[in-house]
Amino acid sequence: MKQHSGPLTADLVLEPGQFGLGKVPKRLKPAFTTTSICGYCATGCQLKLHLDEEGRAINLSPQAGYPVNLGMACPKGWQALDPLDSADRATVPLLRDPDGKMVPVSWAEALETFTTRMKAIKEQHGRDAVAFLSTGQIPFEEMSLLGCLFKFGMGFLHGDANTRQCMATAVTAYKQSFGFDAPPYTYADFEESDVLVFIGSNLCIAHPILWQRVMRNKRNPKIIVIDPRATETAQAATQHIALKPKGDLALLYALAHCIIRDGRTDAESIARTEGFEELAAFLQDYSPAAVAERTGMSVEEIEALAHTVSEPGKRVSWWWTMGVNQSYEGVRTAQAMINLALITGNIGKPGTGANSITGQCNAMGSRLFSNTTSLTGGHEFAYAEHREKVAAGLGIPVESIPSEASMAYDQILAAAEEGKIKGLWIIATNPFHSWIDSGRLEALREKLEFLVVQDMYHSTESARAADLVLPAAGWGEKDGCFINSERRIGTLKKVRQAPGIALSDFRILRLIANAWGCGEMFAKWTDPEAAFRLLRDLTKDRPCDITGIEGYEMIDRMGGIQWPFPADRGEDRPAPGEERRLFSDGIYYTPSGKAKLLFSPPAELPEDTDSAYPYLLLTGRGTSSQWHTQSRTGKSDILRKLYPQEAYIEVNPADAARLGLKEHDPVQVSSRRGEMQAFVYLAPTVKPGQLFLPMHYPEVNRLTHPSFDPHSRQPNYKACAVALKKVRPHG
């Protein structure tokens, strides 16, 4: 009558899991464990990977005690292994035949095709005719090898990473203000602030573990969210300021106006800046009354907020993400927060700072090591002494290092559209989905002679357009390092074998180097840790100096290591897991050692509403279980259950009533560039006249406006004019 064994019994009967895991089903009982940094966002959570006898990951759990996530993980982290088992993995190289069909080929044929066709383009059209577009999703050892191979070995010039879509604004703001791309904070500041101000940041959804750090704050903080939408974070905050879209820069200037007018400044901090008198004169025109209409706030509301963020003795921290970065004036908006931190003395101390929260898991690694717009290791292509240092460190001729800067992402795609770039190499990113006004890429594709996509899936929008697909290993199938938002370096581990004959990006790049004929230049790059040591030594005497790190084992033992970590620290060596912030000494990375206060007048919206397109469209993260173009989260059965499968659009109930729309009605959303269909979600969280679309659905970026920040070249994804109408059923 009773069955004592079988598959259900095996799952229900639990055994001690060991390794601090409690009890687990027998089939999931690990023989070993190791750790790895999650491969989604730049929070940088450490996961404990459960391994079987063969060293293959069979499960995972958050790592307790790691100074980032403290034993927590978001849904994406819990399901991080799922995307590795997807049926649409790229397992062999694929080459488009004369009939337009993608056919499997050997690595030898793939490499021969790659080198022959890229060299032919270079010979006929010159070094400017080929470019690469990379990612913030692969280890920085791979990023740097790619950038160095492409520029030093293959002799091309133009390459950019999708950090340009994510963090270029923060990079530029920090470089201009501080003299180096240097986020000053540590995650402990979430727990040590008296006032936390979030601008364009839906932390609850985009970085849920960081929101948990906020919730650990025992100082009874004021949490202020400045956002047009009543986002999940705004609803959980102590105050939500429903700003008019892109009124943030004017508001920040008005706050600084009030603070300087009332003398609520920090003289000691201002003495360590340049440009205060000029800033004060500029701000005369930005009284609360002058910006009230632009911000949608009353004078009284602005005055009260200015008082809150400058109260003497209070620790105030400013935080921003894509709502600021992905803007036509994001750099100046970020710098307006930096200015506020500087003039009130809220920097370099616990619970303070003007702090950018990074998007991609390794965007900080890309910023320092990708060799795209900056020379690898935190150097500059334009400086001869930097080129000489990098050449000596890598053992290559200095003549191999260009002095010219690369074009930015949008400029590369524009050059391809114009027929100037003939060959494009896309690595671990999906611009045919993610790029602004993405419909233009279809026309651009026709101008390319050769498109190569190197990815772990053959099914992405970009891979489907390729002439050659190179199958790459994904997270969990290779070794390397990521750098998170707070500058913490952590290791990732190979715990699975890539399927078929797919290879790590590192191995693919070494094969290409040999096939191209420049393999000897990269003979020292034998494996990721060898590359790490080369790159580590290049950072000597730079603000990001990490010469004190011995290797991967030390990083793991220390609970990750924040840069800077120079070899000559002497007794000043942090304890394992210690969190450190920058500028506690009041010295910045500019030639004078002083921070710069930078500003310029707010610009008008690149595309405002009118009678034909009466709604302003906002975009952003949908749920904590979705990630970017969903090429990975869409592979998880569990994650797919946690978010709507069909595109939906948030519509204010008043607008819906006027248009005769009900919940779940199909609608057409149109801009001057494209159109898409979505289902109505009635949402009082968006104001009348505004709409919201999650960015994860492939049609969304057919609508967005191709405008860019003039300083960072980052796209403006966040505000464009659209029309909305109900889709009538056929018949």
PDB file of N, CA, C and O in Angstrom, residues 173-232:
ATOM      1  N   ALA A 173      30.709  62.619 -15.381  1.00  0.00           N
ATOM      2  CA  ALA A 173      30.493  63.551 -14.274  1.00  0.00           C
ATOM      3  C   ALA A 173      31.609  63.447 -13.239  1.00  0.00           C
ATOM      4  O   ALA A 173      32.152  64.465 -12.780  1.00  0.00           O
ATOM      5  N   TYR A 174      31.958  62.223 -12.869  1.00  0.00           N
ATOM      6  CA  TYR A 174      33.023  62.040 -11.887  1.00  0.00           C
ATOM      7  C   TYR A 174      34.377  62.504 -12.433  1.00  0.00           C
ATOM      8  O   TYR A 174      35.158  63.152 -11.722  1.00  0.00           O
ATOM      9  N   LYS A 175      34.661  62.165 -13.686  1.00  0.00           N
ATOM     10  CA  LYS A 175      35.949  62.582 -14.264  1.00  0.00           C
ATOM     11  C   LYS A 175      36.083  64.102 -14.259  1.00  0.00           C
ATOM     12  O   LYS A 175      37.124  64.647 -13.887  1.00  0.00           O
ATOM     13  N   GLN A 176      35.035  64.775 -14.696  1.00  0.00           N
ATOM     14  CA  GLN A 176      35.111  66.230 -14.769  1.00  0.00           C
ATOM     15  C   GLN A 176      35.163  66.867 -13.387  1.00  0.00           C
ATOM     16  O   GLN A 176      35.881  67.856 -13.184  1.00  0.00           O
ATOM     17  N   SER A 177      34.418  66.326 -12.435  1.00  0.00           N
ATOM     18  CA  SER A 177      34.340  66.942 -11.106  1.00  0.00           C
ATOM     19  C   SER A 177      35.485  66.540 -10.188  1.00  0.00           C
ATOM     20  O   SER A 177      36.024  67.373  -9.450  1.00  0.00           O
ATOM     21  N   PHE A 178      35.850  65.255 -10.225  1.00  0.00           N
ATOM     22  CA  PHE A 178      36.852  64.729  -9.297  1.00  0.00           C
ATOM     23  C   PHE A 178      38.212  64.477  -9.938  1.00  0.00           C
ATOM     24  O   PHE A 178      39.176  64.198  -9.234  1.00  0.00           O
ATOM     25  N   GLY A 179      38.290  64.501 -11.264  1.00  0.00           N
ATOM     26  CA  GLY A 179      39.544  64.209 -11.944  1.00  0.00           C
ATOM     27  C   GLY A 179      39.731  62.747 -12.277  1.00  0.00           C
ATOM     28  O   GLY A 179      40.712  62.375 -12.924  1.00  0.00           O
ATOM     29  N   PHE A 180      38.784  61.894 -11.868  1.00  0.00           N
ATOM     30  CA  PHE A 180      38.847  60.468 -12.166  1.00  0.00           C
ATOM     31  C   PHE A 180      37.459  59.887 -11.946  1.00  0.00           C
ATOM     32  O   PHE A 180      36.670  60.411 -11.154  1.00  0.00           O
ATOM     33  N   ASP A 181      37.176  58.811 -12.652  1.00  0.00           N
ATOM     34  CA  ASP A 181      35.898  58.123 -12.501  1.00  0.00           C
ATOM     35  C   ASP A 181      35.911  57.373 -11.178  1.00  0.00           C
ATOM     36  O   ASP A 181      36.345  56.231 -11.105  1.00  0.00           O
ATOM     37  N   ALA A 182      35.416  58.026 -10.127  1.00  0.00           N
ATOM     38  CA  ALA A 182      35.617  57.514  -8.772  1.00  0.00           C
ATOM     39  C   ALA A 182      34.355  57.635  -7.936  1.00  0.00           C
ATOM     40  O   ALA A 182      34.162  58.617  -7.203  1.00  0.00           O
ATOM     41  N   PRO A 183      33.448  56.646  -7.999  1.00  0.00           N
ATOM     42  CA  PRO A 183      32.299  56.648  -7.077  1.00  0.00           C
ATOM     43  C   PRO A 183      32.802  56.642  -5.640  1.00  0.00           C
ATOM     44  O   PRO A 183      33.548  55.740  -5.253  1.00  0.00           O
ATOM     45  N   PRO A 184      32.400  57.600  -4.812  1.00  0.00           N
ATOM     46  CA  PRO A 184      33.087  57.779  -3.523  1.00  0.00           C
ATOM     47  C   PRO A 184      32.598  56.915  -2.382  1.00  0.00           C
ATOM     48  O   PRO A 184      33.204  56.921  -1.311  1.00  0.00           O
ATOM     49  N   TYR A 185      31.544  56.139  -2.579  1.00  0.00           N
ATOM     50  CA  TYR A 185      30.824  55.578  -1.438  1.00  0.00           C
ATOM     51  C   TYR A 185      31.121  54.101  -1.213  1.00  0.00           C
ATOM     52  O   TYR A 185      31.836  53.439  -1.962  1.00  0.00           O
ATOM     53  N   THR A 186      30.514  53.614  -0.160  1.00  0.00           N
ATOM     54  CA  THR A 186      30.482  52.201   0.148  1.00  0.00           C
ATOM     55  C   THR A 186      29.051  51.876   0.559  1.00  0.00           C
ATOM     56  O   THR A 186      28.299  52.761   0.980  1.00  0.00           O
ATOM     57  N   TYR A 187      28.646  50.629   0.420  1.00  0.00           N
ATOM     58  CA  TYR A 187      27.257  50.277   0.729  1.00  0.00           C
ATOM     59  C   TYR A 187      26.892  50.537   2.183  1.00  0.00           C
ATOM     60  O   TYR A 187      25.712  50.692   2.519  1.00  0.00           O
ATOM     61  N   ALA A 188      27.873  50.612   3.059  1.00  0.00           N
ATOM     62  CA  ALA A 188      27.587  50.952   4.458  1.00  0.00           C
ATOM     63  C   ALA A 188      26.917  52.315   4.571  1.00  0.00           C
ATOM     64  O   ALA A 188      26.180  52.578   5.528  1.00  0.00           O
ATOM     65  N   ASP A 189      27.135  53.186   3.572  1.00  0.00           N
ATOM     66  CA  ASP A 189      26.532  54.517   3.633  1.00  0.00           C
ATOM     67  C   ASP A 189      25.012  54.469   3.556  1.00  0.00           C
ATOM     68  O   ASP A 189      24.333  55.376   4.045  1.00  0.00           O
ATOM     69  N   PHE A 190      24.447  53.418   2.932  1.00  0.00           N
ATOM     70  CA  PHE A 190      22.995  53.258   2.962  1.00  0.00           C
ATOM     71  C   PHE A 190      22.484  53.149   4.402  1.00  0.00           C
ATOM     72  O   PHE A 190      21.375  53.591   4.713  1.00  0.00           O
ATOM     73  N   GLU A 191      23.281  52.548   5.255  1.00  0.00           N
ATOM     74  CA  GLU A 191      22.867  52.282   6.634  1.00  0.00           C
ATOM     75  C   GLU A 191      23.265  53.388   7.594  1.00  0.00           C
ATOM     76  O   GLU A 191      22.869  53.363   8.761  1.00  0.00           O
ATOM     77  N   GLU A 192      24.051  54.366   7.115  1.00  0.00           N
ATOM     78  CA  GLU A 192      24.609  55.361   8.017  1.00  0.00           C
ATOM     79  C   GLU A 192      24.160  56.779   7.706  1.00  0.00           C
ATOM     80  O   GLU A 192      24.639  57.731   8.317  1.00  0.00           O
ATOM     81  N   SER A 193      23.241  56.943   6.745  1.00  0.00           N
ATOM     82  CA  SER A 193      22.739  58.270   6.390  1.00  0.00           C
ATOM     83  C   SER A 193      21.568  58.667   7.282  1.00  0.00           C
ATOM     84  O   SER A 193      20.785  57.819   7.725  1.00  0.00           O
ATOM     85  N   ASP A 194      21.422  59.980   7.479  1.00  0.00           N
ATOM     86  CA  ASP A 194      20.227  60.529   8.111  1.00  0.00           C
ATOM     87  C   ASP A 194      19.186  60.920   7.067  1.00  0.00           C
ATOM     88  O   ASP A 194      17.990  60.906   7.342  1.00  0.00           O
ATOM     89  N   VAL A 195      19.669  61.288   5.887  1.00  0.00           N
ATOM     90  CA  VAL A 195      18.796  61.650   4.771  1.00  0.00           C
ATOM     91  C   VAL A 195      19.346  60.975   3.521  1.00  0.00           C
ATOM     92  O   VAL A 195      20.519  61.155   3.180  1.00  0.00           O
ATOM     93  N   LEU A 196      18.502  60.182   2.866  1.00  0.00           N
ATOM     94  CA  LEU A 196      18.890  59.558   1.600  1.00  0.00           C
ATOM     95  C   LEU A 196      17.974  60.095   0.514  1.00  0.00           C
ATOM     96  O   LEU A 196      16.745  60.025   0.626  1.00  0.00           O
ATOM     97  N   VAL A 197      18.567  60.651  -0.547  1.00  0.00           N
ATOM     98  CA  VAL A 197      17.801  61.209  -1.650  1.00  0.00           C
ATOM     99  C   VAL A 197      18.072  60.371  -2.896  1.00  0.00           C
ATOM    100  O   VAL A 197      19.219  60.263  -3.342  1.00  0.00           O
ATOM    101  N   PHE A 198      17.011  59.764  -3.440  1.00  0.00           N
ATOM    102  CA  PHE A 198      17.128  58.941  -4.639  1.00  0.00           C
ATOM    103  C   PHE A 198      16.491  59.684  -5.807  1.00  0.00           C
ATOM    104  O   PHE A 198      15.318  60.063  -5.737  1.00  0.00           O
ATOM    105  N   ILE A 199      17.258  59.885  -6.861  1.00  0.00           N
ATOM    106  CA  ILE A 199      16.755  60.571  -8.054  1.00  0.00           C
ATOM    107  C   ILE A 199      16.830  59.616  -9.239  1.00  0.00           C
ATOM    108  O   ILE A 199      17.908  59.091  -9.554  1.00  0.00           O
ATOM    109  N   GLY A 200      15.683  59.387  -9.880  1.00  0.00           N
ATOM    110  CA  GLY A 200      15.663  58.497 -11.042  1.00  0.00           C
ATOM    111  C   GLY A 200      16.139  57.106 -10.702  1.00  0.00           C
ATOM    112  O   GLY A 200      16.792  56.453 -11.515  1.00  0.00           O
ATOM    113  N   SER A 201      15.796  56.639  -9.514  1.00  0.00           N
ATOM    114  CA  SER A 201      16.282  55.343  -9.041  1.00  0.00           C
ATOM    115  C   SER A 201      15.142  54.572  -8.395  1.00  0.00           C
ATOM    116  O   SER A 201      14.645  54.977  -7.339  1.00  0.00           O
ATOM    117  N   ASN A 202      14.735  53.493  -9.033  1.00  0.00           N
ATOM    118  CA  ASN A 202      13.722  52.605  -8.440  1.00  0.00           C
ATOM    119  C   ASN A 202      14.452  51.441  -7.783  1.00  0.00           C
ATOM    120  O   ASN A 202      14.453  50.315  -8.270  1.00  0.00           O
ATOM    121  N   LEU A 203      15.093  51.740  -6.663  1.00  0.00           N
ATOM    122  CA  LEU A 203      16.013  50.801  -6.025  1.00  0.00           C
ATOM    123  C   LEU A 203      15.327  49.495  -5.642  1.00  0.00           C
ATOM    124  O   LEU A 203      15.926  48.420  -5.728  1.00  0.00           O
ATOM    125  N   CYS A 204      14.071  49.569  -5.207  1.00  0.00           N
ATOM    126  CA  CYS A 204      13.357  48.356  -4.782  1.00  0.00           C
ATOM    127  C   CYS A 204      13.332  47.311  -5.887  1.00  0.00           C
ATOM    128  O   CYS A 204      13.397  46.103  -5.615  1.00  0.00           O
ATOM    129  N   ILE A 205      13.214  47.746  -7.127  1.00  0.00           N
ATOM    130  CA  ILE A 205      13.093  46.850  -8.262  1.00  0.00           C
ATOM    131  C   ILE A 205      14.443  46.609  -8.942  1.00  0.00           C
ATOM    132  O   ILE A 205      14.804  45.476  -9.258  1.00  0.00           O
ATOM    133  N   ALA A 206      15.191  47.679  -9.167  1.00  0.00           N
ATOM    134  CA  ALA A 206      16.432  47.555  -9.932  1.00  0.00           C
ATOM    135  C   ALA A 206      17.580  46.976  -9.115  1.00  0.00           C
ATOM    136  O   ALA A 206      18.417  46.257  -9.653  1.00  0.00           O
ATOM    137  N   HIS A 207      17.633  47.295  -7.837  1.00  0.00           N
ATOM    138  CA  HIS A 207      18.712  46.823  -6.960  1.00  0.00           C
ATOM    139  C   HIS A 207      18.116  46.433  -5.603  1.00  0.00           C
ATOM    140  O   HIS A 207      18.373  47.086  -4.584  1.00  0.00           O
ATOM    141  N   PRO A 208      17.302  45.389  -5.561  1.00  0.00           N
ATOM    142  CA  PRO A 208      16.559  45.080  -4.330  1.00  0.00           C
ATOM    143  C   PRO A 208      17.429  44.799  -3.117  1.00  0.00           C
ATOM    144  O   PRO A 208      17.014  45.066  -1.985  1.00  0.00           O
ATOM    145  N   ILE A 209      18.619  44.253  -3.318  1.00  0.00           N
ATOM    146  CA  ILE A 209      19.485  43.984  -2.161  1.00  0.00           C
ATOM    147  C   ILE A 209      19.999  45.293  -1.572  1.00  0.00           C
ATOM    148  O   ILE A 209      20.157  45.411  -0.342  1.00  0.00           O
ATOM    149  N   LEU A 210      20.226  46.291  -2.410  1.00  0.00           N
ATOM    150  CA  LEU A 210      20.635  47.594  -1.881  1.00  0.00           C
ATOM    151  C   LEU A 210      19.490  48.245  -1.110  1.00  0.00           C
ATOM    152  O   LEU A 210      19.716  48.946  -0.115  1.00  0.00           O
ATOM    153  N   TRP A 211      18.255  48.022  -1.560  1.00  0.00           N
ATOM    154  CA  TRP A 211      17.131  48.527  -0.774  1.00  0.00           C
ATOM    155  C   TRP A 211      17.093  47.860   0.595  1.00  0.00           C
ATOM    156  O   TRP A 211      16.768  48.508   1.605  1.00  0.00           O
ATOM    157  N   GLN A 212      17.448  46.589   0.662  1.00  0.00           N
ATOM    158  CA  GLN A 212      17.514  45.924   1.960  1.00  0.00           C
ATOM    159  C   GLN A 212      18.577  46.561   2.849  1.00  0.00           C
ATOM    160  O   GLN A 212      18.403  46.640   4.076  1.00  0.00           O
ATOM    161  N   ARG A 213      19.668  47.036   2.232  1.00  0.00           N
ATOM    162  CA  ARG A 213      20.684  47.748   3.023  1.00  0.00           C
ATOM    163  C   ARG A 213      20.097  49.050   3.580  1.00  0.00           C
ATOM    164  O   ARG A 213      20.385  49.441   4.720  1.00  0.00           O
ATOM    165  N   VAL A 214      19.282  49.735   2.783  1.00  0.00           N
ATOM    166  CA  VAL A 214      18.607  50.938   3.285  1.00  0.00           C
ATOM    167  C   VAL A 214      17.722  50.588   4.476  1.00  0.00           C
ATOM    168  O   VAL A 214      17.689  51.302   5.489  1.00  0.00           O
ATOM    169  N   MET A 215      17.018  49.471   4.371  1.00  0.00           N
ATOM    170  CA  MET A 215      16.094  49.073   5.438  1.00  0.00           C
ATOM    171  C   MET A 215      16.827  48.683   6.726  1.00  0.00           C
ATOM    172  O   MET A 215      16.210  48.619   7.798  1.00  0.00           O
ATOM    173  N   ARG A 216      18.113  48.444   6.645  1.00  0.00           N
ATOM    174  CA  ARG A 216      18.903  48.126   7.836  1.00  0.00           C
ATOM    175  C   ARG A 216      19.348  49.383   8.582  1.00  0.00           C
ATOM    176  O   ARG A 216      19.940  49.283   9.654  1.00  0.00           O
ATOM    177  N   ASN A 217      19.071  50.549   8.005  1.00  0.00           N
ATOM    178  CA  ASN A 217      19.491  51.812   8.611  1.00  0.00           C
ATOM    179  C   ASN A 217      18.741  52.039   9.924  1.00  0.00           C
ATOM    180  O   ASN A 217      17.514  52.103   9.945  1.00  0.00           O
ATOM    181  N   LYS A 218      19.471  52.166  11.023  1.00  0.00           N
ATOM    182  CA  LYS A 218      18.878  52.324  12.356  1.00  0.00           C
ATOM    183  C   LYS A 218      18.808  53.787  12.799  1.00  0.00           C
ATOM    184  O   LYS A 218      18.486  54.081  13.950  1.00  0.00           O
ATOM    185  N   ARG A 219      19.087  54.720  11.891  1.00  0.00           N
ATOM    186  CA  ARG A 219      19.139  56.140  12.256  1.00  0.00           C
ATOM    187  C   ARG A 219      17.791  56.846  12.002  1.00  0.00           C
ATOM    188  O   ARG A 219      17.731  58.067  12.011  1.00  0.00           O
ATOM    189  N   ASN A 220      16.754  56.045  11.749  1.00  0.00           N
ATOM    190  CA  ASN A 220      15.435  56.616  11.439  1.00  0.00           C
ATOM    191  C   ASN A 220      15.550  57.652  10.321  1.00  0.00           C
ATOM    192  O   ASN A 220      15.149  58.814  10.468  1.00  0.00           O
ATOM    193  N   PRO A 221      16.087  57.256   9.182  1.00  0.00           N
ATOM    194  CA  PRO A 221      16.413  58.240   8.143  1.00  0.00           C
ATOM    195  C   PRO A 221      15.180  58.748   7.401  1.00  0.00           C
ATOM    196  O   PRO A 221      14.141  58.082   7.342  1.00  0.00           O
ATOM    197  N   LYS A 222      15.328  59.929   6.832  1.00  0.00           N
ATOM    198  CA  LYS A 222      14.361  60.411   5.849  1.00  0.00           C
ATOM    199  C   LYS A 222      14.787  59.851   4.485  1.00  0.00           C
ATOM    200  O   LYS A 222      15.946  60.007   4.088  1.00  0.00           O
ATOM    201  N   ILE A 223      13.856  59.204   3.828  1.00  0.00           N
ATOM    202  CA  ILE A 223      14.135  58.617   2.515  1.00  0.00           C
ATOM    203  C   ILE A 223      13.284  59.366   1.503  1.00  0.00           C
ATOM    204  O   ILE A 223      12.050  59.278   1.527  1.00  0.00           O
ATOM    205  N   ILE A 224      13.934  60.131   0.649  1.00  0.00           N
ATOM    206  CA  ILE A 224      13.245  61.001  -0.308  1.00  0.00           C
ATOM    207  C   ILE A 224      13.475  60.460  -1.709  1.00  0.00           C
ATOM    208  O   ILE A 224      14.622  60.224  -2.120  1.00  0.00           O
ATOM    209  N   VAL A 225      12.404  60.239  -2.433  1.00  0.00           N
ATOM    210  CA  VAL A 225      12.485  59.754  -3.807  1.00  0.00           C
ATOM    211  C   VAL A 225      11.958  60.835  -4.740  1.00  0.00           C
ATOM    212  O   VAL A 225      10.815  61.296  -4.587  1.00  0.00           O
ATOM    213  N   ILE A 226      12.790  61.249  -5.676  1.00  0.00           N
ATOM    214  CA  ILE A 226      12.418  62.256  -6.669  1.00  0.00           C
ATOM    215  C   ILE A 226      12.247  61.534  -7.995  1.00  0.00           C
ATOM    216  O   ILE A 226      13.226  61.058  -8.590  1.00  0.00           O
ATOM    217  N   ASP A 227      11.003  61.404  -8.443  1.00  0.00           N
ATOM    218  CA  ASP A 227      10.709  60.600  -9.630  1.00  0.00           C
ATOM    219  C   ASP A 227       9.318  60.975 -10.136  1.00  0.00           C
ATOM    220  O   ASP A 227       8.400  61.143  -9.326  1.00  0.00           O
ATOM    221  N   PRO A 228       9.135  61.092 -11.446  1.00  0.00           N
ATOM    222  CA  PRO A 228       7.782  61.386 -11.947  1.00  0.00           C
ATOM    223  C   PRO A 228       6.757  60.319 -11.572  1.00  0.00           C
ATOM    224  O   PRO A 228       5.590  60.639 -11.328  1.00  0.00           O
ATOM    225  N   ARG A 229       7.178  59.052 -11.532  1.00  0.00           N
ATOM    226  CA  ARG A 229       6.277  57.954 -11.188  1.00  0.00           C
ATOM    227  C   ARG A 229       6.297  57.698  -9.686  1.00  0.00           C
ATOM    228  O   ARG A 229       7.327  57.870  -9.035  1.00  0.00           O
ATOM    229  N   ALA A 230       5.171  57.208  -9.194  1.00  0.00           N
ATOM    230  CA  ALA A 230       5.134  56.691  -7.818  1.00  0.00           C
ATOM    231  C   ALA A 230       5.623  55.245  -7.877  1.00  0.00           C
ATOM    232  O   ALA A 230       4.851  54.294  -7.780  1.00  0.00           O
ATOM    233  N   THR A 231       6.914  55.093  -8.049  1.00  0.00           N
ATOM    234  CA  THR A 231       7.523  53.774  -8.177  1.00  0.00           C
ATOM    235  C   THR A 231       7.402  52.997  -6.878  1.00  0.00           C
ATOM    236  O   THR A 231       7.001  53.536  -5.833  1.00  0.00           O
ATOM    237  N   GLU A 232       7.791  51.727  -6.920  1.00  0.00           N
ATOM    238  CA  GLU A 232       7.796  50.919  -5.707  1.00  0.00           C
ATOM    239  C   GLU A 232       8.667  51.561  -4.635  1.00  0.00           C
ATOM    240  O   GLU A 232       8.331  51.557  -3.442  1.00  0.00           O
TER     241      GLU A 232
END
